[in-house]
Amino acid sequence: MATTPSRDVAARLGEAFADYAPSAEGRDIVTIRPEYGLVIGGAERPAADGATITTIDPSTGDALARVAEAGAADVDAAVAAARRAYDGAWGAASPRDRAKLLFRLARLLQDRAREFAVLETLDGGKPIREARDVDVPLAAQHLFYHAGWADKLEYAVPGMRARALGVVGQIIPWNFPLLMAAWKLAPALACGNTVVLKPAETSPLTALLLAELVDEAGFPPGVVNVVTGAGATGAALVDHPGVAKIAFTGSTAVGKGIRRALAGRGVRLTLELGGKGAHIVFDDAAIDQAIEGIVDGIFFNQGHVCCAGSRLLVQETVAGDVMERLRARMELLRVGDPLDKNTDVGAINSHSQLVRIREFVDGAVEEGCAVHQPSRGVPDAGFFYPPTLVTDVGGSERIAREEVFGPVLTVQSFRTEREAVDRANSTRYGLSAGVWTEKGARILWMADNLHAGVVWANTFNRFDAASPFGGVRESGFGREGGRHGLEAYLDLTPVRA
Ligand code: NAI
Ligand code: MG
């Protein structure tokens, strides 16, 4: 098994990281150990029963590392370590100390940004440009933002006394492994909780590297524990009586199961689940910009994005023009080696996700839809799927209703604003929507009428740590980010005058 794929990585990166030669400061671009243990109480250890899972580079299929697979006994040990830290050093730390440690963690992450970007791309398949320009800086931004709140919580929710909850269990998906880790850890720690984090089984490496930085920053042992594993590990965390809260990001099906499992137990829960975002283009929109927004909305991160704009709704009068330009733009998209800085669409995260995407598109053809893909093919090795347009869509097809989580865009047209809103809202999800129009009043009316946690206007996929993010309907509940995101990690009681 490969230990340090640096030489190969350096060649694939080319000039993207020219100033980051493997020999600089004596460190390789990225060092991947053959084996990783669980992080419990500040120490690394194998699973009690010795179980492991192998994480691969989805762009080649090559194994990267073996990672411990935590069972119920390990989860129990992690929760106990988190509890000890909560009752001990972390509970005793002042809000200002928590802020200082979070600031330090954010800076350490920035210092090693390139290493994180390369590791994220290797383990998950996303284009290096996105890992470098979006995932890592945004992860650092979440840590900085929440560091600022740690000693100002009394102002976050005026009139309420805010206390930490205790040990929180956090289960994250594979589409933004580092970002979701930072996104979840930052508010939990700022509010004074301790954490047991469960990364996704196909992309655990950046969360494990982040745990090393947590230690380096000086957080007391046990404040952040990482239990790697698959669904059973996550389920053991949900079932553990010692957790005060579960925060989950992932599929709606698993989210529903978690809610059932927690029913009646008094455990706090936030769910950030799937989506089927409508991307609505009116005939007065700046079409060239809208095309870029549409492309970013669905092909960013191979469409593995909960808030992806996966349903394009175009006003009838410009539908022909938009489709023509979109097809031409899609011809220019480069699908290939995620480590190549010119790659636009990287590898599909796992074989099972690739199979799922294929099934969706094959099913759409069987249901009478037309499929368009660019003339360039995709690499043979690894898991790749081309950018795909699905037209002749009625709305009742499976591809029009369910989250594909791949680079696949359905297209429908509409005549009036009302029709656009009705189409956009005819889904069980409610995470995101996008509107392209020059009319301000129309933007406001659409935002009022669209059932979605976030509505972007003349932009898409724009994220900021200060802005609350989350869904309605089957996209989940609770907000992450901003002041609202803090409330999910606080026990609030009114202050008596
Ligand atoms: P998933 O929901 O199974 O995985 C997300 C996380 O939950 C992973 O860490 C996984 O190990 C964990 N998990 C799985 N079963 C669990 C259980 N019973 N209890 C606790 N934790 C559990 O998603 P999966 O199977 O990887 O992807 C399938 C589909 O789910 C995708 O095609 C996509 O449509 C959707 N999905 C949506 C995400 C989003 O952010 N909206 C993220 C990941 C998947
Ligand atoms: Mg992997």
Coordinates of C-alpha atoms and ligand atoms in Angstrom, one line a residue:
M1 CA 0.0 0.0 0.0
A2 CA 1.2 3.5 -0.9
T3 CA 2.5 5.5 2.0
T4 CA 3.7 8.7 0.4
P5 CA 2.3 9.3 -3.1
S6 CA 4.2 12.5 -3.3
R7 CA 6.2 12.0 -6.4
D8 CA 3.2 11.0 -8.4
V9 CA 1.2 13.8 -6.8
A10 CA 3.8 16.4 -7.6
A11 CA 3.7 15.4 -11.3
R12 CA -0.1 15.5 -11.4
L13 CA -0.2 18.9 -9.7
G14 CA 2.2 20.4 -12.2
E15 CA 2.5 24.1 -11.7
A16 CA -0.6 24.4 -9.5
F17 CA 1.6 24.2 -6.5
A18 CA 5.0 25.0 -8.1
D19 CA 6.2 26.8 -5.0
Y20 CA 5.3 23.9 -2.8
A21 CA 8.0 21.4 -3.8
P22 CA 8.1 18.1 -1.9
S23 CA 11.4 18.9 -0.4
A24 CA 10.4 22.4 0.9
E25 CA 11.0 22.5 4.6
G26 CA 11.8 18.8 4.4
R27 CA 8.1 18.0 4.2
D28 CA 6.4 16.1 1.4
I29 CA 3.4 17.7 -0.3
V30 CA 1.3 15.4 1.7
T31 CA 2.2 12.4 3.8
I32 CA -0.3 9.7 4.0
R33 CA 0.4 7.0 6.6
P34 CA -0.5 3.4 5.7
E35 CA -2.7 3.2 8.8
Y36 CA -4.7 5.6 10.9
G37 CA -6.3 4.9 14.3
L38 CA -9.2 6.5 16.1
V39 CA -8.6 9.7 18.0
I40 CA -9.9 9.2 21.5
G41 CA -8.9 11.3 24.5
G42 CA -6.0 12.9 22.6
A43 CA -4.4 9.5 21.7
E44 CA -4.6 7.4 18.6
R45 CA -5.6 3.8 18.9
P46 CA -6.9 1.0 16.8
A47 CA -10.5 -0.2 17.0
A48 CA -11.1 -2.6 19.9
D49 CA -11.8 -5.4 17.5
G50 CA -9.0 -4.4 15.1
A51 CA -11.5 -3.6 12.3
T52 CA -10.4 -1.3 9.5
I53 CA -11.7 0.2 6.3
T54 CA -9.7 1.2 3.3
T55 CA -10.0 4.7 1.8
I56 CA -9.1 5.1 -1.9
D57 CA -8.4 7.8 -4.4
P58 CA -11.6 7.7 -6.5
S59 CA -9.8 9.1 -9.5
T60 CA -7.5 6.1 -9.8
G61 CA -9.1 3.4 -7.5
D62 CA -5.8 3.2 -5.7
A63 CA -5.8 2.5 -2.0
L64 CA -4.6 5.5 0.1
A65 CA -4.7 4.2 3.7
R66 CA -6.4 1.8 6.1
V67 CA -8.4 3.6 8.7
A68 CA -9.8 2.1 12.0
E69 CA -13.5 1.2 11.9
A70 CA -15.0 2.1 15.3
G71 CA -17.4 -0.3 16.9
A72 CA -19.8 0.4 19.8
A73 CA -17.1 -0.1 22.4
D74 CA -14.9 2.5 20.7
V75 CA -17.8 5.0 20.4
D76 CA -18.4 4.4 24.1
A77 CA -14.7 5.2 24.9
A78 CA -14.9 8.3 22.7
V79 CA -18.0 9.6 24.5
A80 CA -16.4 8.8 27.9
A81 CA -13.3 10.8 26.9
A82 CA -15.4 13.7 25.7
R83 CA -17.4 13.6 28.9
R84 CA -14.2 13.7 31.0
A85 CA -12.9 16.7 29.0
Y86 CA -16.3 18.4 29.5
D87 CA -16.3 17.8 33.2
G88 CA -12.6 18.7 33.4
A89 CA -10.3 21.0 31.5
W90 CA -12.7 22.1 28.9
G91 CA -15.5 23.0 31.3
A92 CA -12.9 25.0 33.3
A93 CA -11.5 26.8 30.3
S94 CA -12.7 30.4 30.1
P95 CA -14.6 31.6 27.0
R96 CA -11.5 33.6 26.1
D97 CA -9.4 30.5 26.3
R98 CA -11.8 28.7 23.9
A99 CA -11.6 31.7 21.5
K100 CA -7.8 31.6 21.6
L101 CA -7.6 27.9 20.8
L102 CA -10.1 28.2 18.0
F103 CA -8.1 31.2 16.5
R104 CA -4.9 29.1 16.8
L105 CA -6.6 26.1 15.0
A106 CA -7.8 28.4 12.2
R107 CA -4.3 29.8 11.7
L108 CA -2.7 26.3 11.8
L109 CA -5.2 25.2 9.1
Q110 CA -4.2 28.2 7.0
D111 CA -0.5 27.5 7.4
R112 CA -1.1 24.0 6.1
A113 CA -3.8 24.9 3.5
R114 CA -2.0 23.3 0.6
E115 CA -1.5 20.0 2.3
F116 CA -5.1 19.9 3.3
A117 CA -6.2 20.8 -0.3
V118 CA -4.1 18.0 -1.8
L119 CA -5.3 15.5 0.7
E120 CA -8.9 16.5 0.3
T121 CA -8.6 16.1 -3.5
L122 CA -6.8 12.8 -3.2
D123 CA -9.2 11.2 -0.8
G124 CA -12.5 12.5 -2.2
G125 CA -12.0 13.3 -5.9
K126 CA -12.8 17.0 -6.0
P127 CA -10.9 19.4 -8.3
I128 CA -7.8 20.8 -6.6
R129 CA -8.9 24.3 -7.6
E130 CA -12.0 23.9 -5.6
A131 CA -10.3 22.3 -2.6
R132 CA -7.7 25.1 -2.6
D133 CA -10.1 28.0 -3.3
V134 CA -13.3 27.0 -1.5
D135 CA -13.0 24.1 0.9
V136 CA -9.9 25.0 2.8
P137 CA -10.4 28.8 3.1
L138 CA -14.0 28.4 4.0
A139 CA -13.1 25.8 6.7
A140 CA -10.7 28.3 8.1
Q141 CA -13.3 31.1 7.9
H142 CA -15.7 29.0 10.0
L143 CA -13.1 28.5 12.7
F144 CA -12.2 32.2 12.7
Y145 CA -15.8 33.3 12.7
H146 CA -16.8 31.1 15.6
A147 CA -13.6 31.9 17.5
G148 CA -15.0 35.5 17.6
W149 CA -18.2 34.3 19.2
A150 CA -16.7 32.2 21.9
D151 CA -16.4 35.0 24.5
K152 CA -19.4 37.0 23.3
L153 CA -22.2 34.4 23.6
E154 CA -24.2 36.6 25.9
Y155 CA -24.7 38.9 22.9
A156 CA -25.6 36.1 20.6
V157 CA -29.0 35.5 22.2
P158 CA -30.0 38.6 24.2
G159 CA -32.1 38.0 27.3
M160 CA -31.0 34.4 27.5
R161 CA -28.5 32.7 29.6
A162 CA -26.4 30.4 27.4
R163 CA -24.7 27.2 28.6
A164 CA -23.1 24.4 26.7
L165 CA -25.0 21.2 26.1
G166 CA -22.3 18.6 27.0
V167 CA -21.0 15.9 24.6
V168 CA -22.2 16.3 21.0
G169 CA -22.1 13.7 18.3
Q170 CA -21.5 15.0 14.8
I171 CA -21.9 12.8 11.7
I172 CA -20.6 14.3 8.4
P173 CA -20.8 13.3 4.7
W174 CA -18.2 12.8 2.0
N175 CA -18.9 15.7 -0.3
F176 CA -17.1 18.4 1.8
P177 CA -15.1 16.4 4.4
L178 CA -12.9 19.1 5.8
L179 CA -15.4 21.9 5.5
M180 CA -18.2 19.9 7.2
A181 CA -15.8 19.0 10.0
A182 CA -14.8 22.6 10.6
W183 CA -18.4 23.7 10.0
K184 CA -19.6 21.4 12.8
L185 CA -16.7 21.6 15.2
A186 CA -16.4 25.4 15.2
P187 CA -19.8 26.3 16.8
A188 CA -19.8 23.3 19.1
L189 CA -16.4 24.2 20.6
A190 CA -17.1 28.0 20.6
C191 CA -20.1 27.2 22.8
G192 CA -18.1 25.0 25.2
N193 CA -19.2 21.5 24.2
T194 CA -17.0 18.6 23.6
V195 CA -17.3 16.5 20.4
V196 CA -17.3 13.0 19.0
L197 CA -17.0 13.4 15.2
K198 CA -17.8 10.7 12.7
P199 CA -16.4 11.4 9.3
A200 CA -17.6 9.6 6.2
E201 CA -16.1 6.3 5.3
T202 CA -14.8 7.3 1.8
S203 CA -13.1 10.5 2.9
P204 CA -11.8 10.4 6.5
L205 CA -8.2 11.7 6.0
T206 CA -8.6 15.5 6.3
A207 CA -10.7 15.2 9.5
L208 CA -7.9 13.0 11.0
L209 CA -5.3 15.6 9.9
L210 CA -7.5 18.3 11.4
A211 CA -7.6 16.3 14.7
E212 CA -3.7 16.5 14.7
L213 CA -4.0 20.3 14.4
V214 CA -6.5 20.4 17.3
D215 CA -3.9 18.7 19.4
E216 CA -1.1 20.9 18.2
A217 CA -3.2 24.0 18.9
G218 CA -3.3 22.9 22.5
F219 CA -6.9 21.9 23.0
P220 CA -7.2 19.6 26.1
P221 CA -7.3 15.9 25.2
G222 CA -10.8 14.6 24.7
V223 CA -12.3 17.9 23.5
V224 CA -12.4 16.5 19.9
N225 CA -12.6 12.8 19.4
V226 CA -12.7 11.2 15.9
V227 CA -14.4 7.9 15.4
T228 CA -13.9 6.7 11.8
G229 CA -16.2 4.1 10.3
A230 CA -19.3 3.7 8.2
G231 CA -23.0 3.7 8.9
A232 CA -22.8 1.3 11.9
T233 CA -20.3 3.6 13.6
G234 CA -22.7 6.6 13.1
A235 CA -25.6 4.6 14.4
A236 CA -23.7 3.6 17.5
L237 CA -23.0 7.3 18.2
V238 CA -26.7 8.1 17.7
D239 CA -27.7 5.3 20.1
H240 CA -25.2 6.3 22.8
P241 CA -27.0 7.5 26.0
G242 CA -24.1 9.9 26.7
V243 CA -24.6 12.3 23.9
A244 CA -26.7 15.5 24.5
K245 CA -27.0 16.4 20.8
I246 CA -26.6 14.9 17.4
A247 CA -25.8 17.0 14.3
F248 CA -26.1 15.1 11.1
T249 CA -25.5 16.1 7.5
G250 CA -26.2 13.4 4.9
S251 CA -29.0 11.6 3.1
T252 CA -32.7 12.2 3.9
A253 CA -33.2 8.5 4.4
V254 CA -30.5 8.2 7.1
G255 CA -31.7 11.5 8.6
K256 CA -35.2 10.1 9.0
G257 CA -33.8 7.0 10.7
I258 CA -31.8 9.1 13.1
R259 CA -34.8 11.1 14.1
R260 CA -36.8 7.9 14.7
A261 CA -33.9 6.5 16.8
L262 CA -33.8 9.7 19.0
A263 CA -37.6 10.0 19.4
G264 CA -38.5 10.4 23.1
R265 CA -34.9 10.6 24.3
G266 CA -34.6 14.3 24.8
V267 CA -31.5 14.5 22.7
R268 CA -31.1 17.7 20.7
L269 CA -31.0 17.1 16.9
T270 CA -30.2 19.1 13.8
L271 CA -30.5 17.6 10.4
E272 CA -29.0 18.9 7.1
L273 CA -30.3 16.6 4.5
G274 CA -30.8 16.4 0.7
G275 CA -32.0 18.9 -1.7
K276 CA -33.4 19.4 -5.2
G277 CA -32.7 23.0 -5.7
A278 CA -34.5 24.9 -8.5
H279 CA -32.4 27.3 -10.5
I280 CA -34.8 29.8 -12.2
V281 CA -33.8 32.0 -15.1
F282 CA -36.1 34.8 -16.3
D283 CA -35.9 36.3 -19.8
D284 CA -34.5 39.6 -18.5
A285 CA -31.5 38.0 -16.8
A286 CA -27.9 38.6 -17.8
I287 CA -27.8 35.4 -19.7
D288 CA -24.0 34.9 -19.9
Q289 CA -23.7 35.3 -16.1
A290 CA -26.7 33.0 -15.6
I291 CA -25.0 30.4 -17.7
E292 CA -21.9 30.6 -15.4
G293 CA -24.2 30.4 -12.4
I294 CA -26.0 27.3 -13.8
V295 CA -22.7 25.6 -14.5
D296 CA -21.4 26.3 -11.1
G297 CA -24.7 25.4 -9.5
I298 CA -24.7 21.8 -10.8
F299 CA -21.1 20.9 -11.8
F300 CA -19.3 22.4 -8.8
N301 CA -17.9 19.4 -6.8
Q302 CA -19.3 17.0 -9.4
G303 CA -22.8 17.9 -8.3
H304 CA -22.1 16.3 -4.9
V305 CA -23.7 19.3 -3.2
C306 CA -26.8 19.3 -1.0
C307 CA -27.8 22.8 -2.2
A308 CA -26.9 22.1 -5.9
G309 CA -29.2 23.8 -8.5
S310 CA -30.2 20.5 -10.0
R311 CA -33.4 21.6 -11.6
L312 CA -33.1 24.3 -14.2
L313 CA -36.3 26.2 -14.9
V314 CA -36.0 28.6 -17.8
Q315 CA -38.5 31.1 -19.0
E316 CA -39.9 29.9 -22.3
T317 CA -39.0 33.0 -24.3
V318 CA -35.2 32.4 -23.7
A319 CA -35.2 28.6 -23.3
G320 CA -33.7 28.0 -26.8
D321 CA -31.0 30.5 -26.4
V322 CA -30.1 29.4 -22.8
M323 CA -29.9 25.7 -23.9
E324 CA -27.7 26.5 -26.9
R325 CA -25.3 28.5 -24.8
L326 CA -25.3 26.0 -22.0
R327 CA -24.4 23.1 -24.4
A328 CA -21.6 25.2 -25.8
R329 CA -20.3 26.0 -22.3
M330 CA -20.5 22.3 -21.3
E331 CA -18.2 21.4 -24.2
L332 CA -15.5 23.5 -22.5
L333 CA -15.7 21.7 -19.2
R334 CA -12.7 19.5 -18.5
V335 CA -13.5 16.3 -16.7
G336 CA -10.4 14.5 -15.4
D337 CA -7.6 14.2 -13.0
P338 CA -8.7 16.1 -9.9
L339 CA -5.1 17.1 -9.1
D340 CA -4.8 19.0 -12.4
K341 CA -5.5 22.7 -11.8
N342 CA -7.4 23.0 -15.1
T343 CA -9.9 20.3 -14.2
D344 CA -13.5 21.5 -13.8
V345 CA -15.2 18.3 -12.9
G346 CA -13.3 15.7 -10.9
A347 CA -14.0 12.1 -9.8
I348 CA -17.2 10.8 -8.5
N349 CA -16.6 10.1 -4.8
S350 CA -17.3 6.4 -4.8
H351 CA -18.2 3.5 -7.0
S352 CA -21.6 3.2 -5.4
Q353 CA -22.3 6.9 -6.1
L354 CA -21.3 6.4 -9.7
V355 CA -23.7 3.4 -10.0
R356 CA -26.4 5.5 -8.4
I357 CA -25.9 8.4 -10.9
R358 CA -25.9 6.0 -13.9
E359 CA -29.1 4.4 -12.6
F360 CA -30.8 7.8 -12.4
V361 CA -29.8 8.8 -15.9
D362 CA -30.7 5.4 -17.4
G363 CA -34.0 5.5 -15.7
A364 CA -34.7 9.0 -17.1
V365 CA -34.1 7.6 -20.6
E366 CA -36.5 4.8 -19.9
E367 CA -39.1 7.3 -18.7
G368 CA -38.8 9.2 -22.0
C369 CA -36.3 12.0 -21.2
A370 CA -33.6 13.0 -23.6
V371 CA -30.0 13.1 -22.4
H372 CA -27.2 15.4 -23.7
Q373 CA -23.5 15.0 -22.8
P374 CA -20.5 16.8 -24.2
S375 CA -18.6 15.2 -27.0
R376 CA -15.4 14.7 -25.0
G377 CA -15.3 11.5 -23.1
V378 CA -14.2 10.8 -19.5
P379 CA -11.1 9.0 -18.2
D380 CA -11.4 5.2 -18.3
A381 CA -9.7 4.5 -14.9
G382 CA -11.3 5.7 -11.7
F383 CA -14.9 6.9 -11.2
F384 CA -16.0 9.6 -13.6
Y385 CA -19.3 10.8 -15.0
P386 CA -19.7 13.4 -17.7
P387 CA -21.7 16.7 -17.2
T388 CA -25.2 15.8 -18.3
L389 CA -28.3 17.7 -19.3
V390 CA -31.7 15.9 -19.1
T391 CA -34.5 17.5 -21.2
D392 CA -38.0 16.5 -22.2
V393 CA -38.8 16.3 -18.5
G394 CA -42.4 16.4 -17.3
G395 CA -41.7 16.6 -13.6
S396 CA -43.0 13.3 -12.4
E397 CA -39.9 11.3 -13.4
R398 CA -37.6 9.9 -10.7
I399 CA -34.8 12.1 -11.9
A400 CA -36.9 15.2 -11.5
R401 CA -38.0 14.3 -8.0
E402 CA -35.0 12.7 -6.2
E403 CA -31.6 14.0 -5.3
V404 CA -29.1 12.6 -7.8
F405 CA -26.0 14.1 -6.2
G406 CA -24.1 14.0 -9.4
P407 CA -23.3 16.3 -12.4
V408 CA -26.8 15.9 -13.8
L409 CA -29.2 18.8 -14.5
T410 CA -32.8 18.5 -15.5
V411 CA -34.3 21.3 -17.6
Q412 CA -37.9 22.5 -17.8
S413 CA -39.4 25.7 -19.0
F414 CA -42.1 28.0 -17.6
R415 CA -44.1 31.0 -18.7
T416 CA -45.0 33.1 -15.6
E417 CA -43.5 33.8 -12.2
R418 CA -46.3 31.9 -10.5
E419 CA -45.6 28.8 -12.7
A420 CA -41.9 29.0 -11.9
V421 CA -42.6 29.1 -8.1
D422 CA -45.1 26.3 -8.3
R423 CA -42.7 24.1 -10.2
A424 CA -39.8 25.0 -7.9
N425 CA -41.9 24.2 -4.9
S426 CA -43.3 20.9 -6.1
T427 CA -40.7 18.9 -4.3
R428 CA -40.4 17.3 -0.9
Y429 CA -37.1 19.1 -0.3
G430 CA -36.5 22.7 0.6
L431 CA -32.8 23.6 0.8
S432 CA -31.9 26.0 -1.9
A433 CA -33.1 28.0 -4.9
G434 CA -31.6 30.5 -7.3
V435 CA -33.2 33.3 -9.3
W436 CA -31.8 35.2 -12.2
T437 CA -33.6 38.4 -13.1
E438 CA -32.8 42.1 -13.3
K439 CA -36.0 43.0 -11.4
G440 CA -35.5 43.6 -7.7
A441 CA -39.2 43.4 -6.9
R442 CA -39.4 40.0 -8.6
I443 CA -36.4 38.7 -6.6
L444 CA -38.1 39.7 -3.4
W445 CA -41.4 38.1 -4.4
M446 CA -39.7 34.9 -5.5
A447 CA -37.7 34.8 -2.2
D448 CA -40.9 35.1 -0.3
N449 CA -42.7 32.4 -2.2
L450 CA -40.0 29.8 -2.7
H451 CA -39.9 27.1 0.0
A452 CA -36.2 27.0 0.5
G453 CA -33.8 27.6 3.4
V454 CA -31.5 29.7 1.1
V455 CA -32.5 31.7 -2.0
W456 CA -29.7 33.2 -4.1
A457 CA -30.3 36.0 -6.5
N458 CA -28.0 36.5 -9.5
T459 CA -25.5 34.2 -8.0
F460 CA -25.3 30.6 -6.7
N461 CA -23.4 28.5 -4.2
R462 CA -22.3 31.4 -2.3
F463 CA -21.3 30.6 1.3
D464 CA -20.3 32.6 4.3
A465 CA -19.8 31.6 7.9
A466 CA -21.9 34.6 9.1
S467 CA -24.9 33.4 7.1
P468 CA -27.3 30.7 8.5
F469 CA -27.6 27.7 6.3
G470 CA -30.2 24.9 6.4
G471 CA -33.4 23.6 5.0
V472 CA -37.1 23.2 5.4
R473 CA -39.4 20.2 4.7
E474 CA -37.4 17.0 4.1
S475 CA -34.2 19.0 3.7
G476 CA -34.0 19.0 7.5
F477 CA -34.2 21.5 10.3
G478 CA -31.8 23.7 12.4
R479 CA -29.4 26.2 11.0
E480 CA -25.6 26.1 10.7
G481 CA -23.5 29.3 10.6
G482 CA -24.3 32.8 11.7
R483 CA -25.8 33.6 15.1
H484 CA -28.6 31.1 14.5
G485 CA -26.1 28.3 14.2
L486 CA -24.9 28.9 17.8
E487 CA -28.3 28.2 19.2
A488 CA -28.1 24.6 18.1
Y489 CA -25.2 24.1 20.5
L490 CA -26.5 26.1 23.5
D491 CA -28.9 25.4 26.3
L492 CA -30.8 28.7 26.6
T493 CA -32.8 29.9 29.7
P494 CA -34.3 33.3 30.1
V495 CA -32.4 35.7 32.4
R496 CA -34.6 36.9 35.2
A497 CA -34.5 40.7 35.8
Ligands
NAI1 P1 -25.3 8.7 4.0 O1 -26.4 9.6 4.5 O2 -25.4 7.2 4.2 O3 -23.9 9.2 4.6 C1 -23.7 10.4 5.4 C2 -23.0 10.0 6.7 O4 -23.9 9.3 7.5 C3 -21.8 9.2 6.6 O5 -20.8 9.6 7.5 C4 -22.3 7.8 6.9 O6 -21.3 6.9 7.4 C5 -23.3 8.1 8.0 N1 -24.3 7.1 8.2 C6 -24.8 6.2 7.3 N2 -25.8 5.5 7.8 C7 -25.9 5.9 9.1 C8 -26.8 5.6 10.2 N3 -27.7 4.6 10.1 N4 -26.7 6.2 11.4 C9 -25.8 7.2 11.5 N5 -24.9 7.6 10.5 C10 -25.0 7.0 9.3 O7 -25.2 9.0 2.5 P2 -24.6 8.1 1.3 O8 -25.2 6.7 1.4 O9 -23.1 8.2 1.4 O10 -25.1 8.8 0.0 C11 -26.3 8.4 -0.6 C12 -27.1 9.6 -1.0 O11 -27.3 10.4 0.1 C13 -26.4 10.5 -2.0 O12 -26.5 10.0 -3.3 C14 -27.0 11.8 -1.8 O13 -28.2 11.9 -2.5 C15 -27.3 11.8 -0.3 N6 -26.4 12.6 0.4 C16 -26.6 13.8 0.7 C17 -25.8 14.6 1.4 C18 -26.1 16.1 1.6 O14 -25.2 16.8 2.1 N7 -27.3 16.5 1.4 C19 -24.4 14.1 1.8 C20 -24.2 12.7 1.5 C21 -25.2 12.0 0.8
MG2 MG -11.2 8.2 -0.2

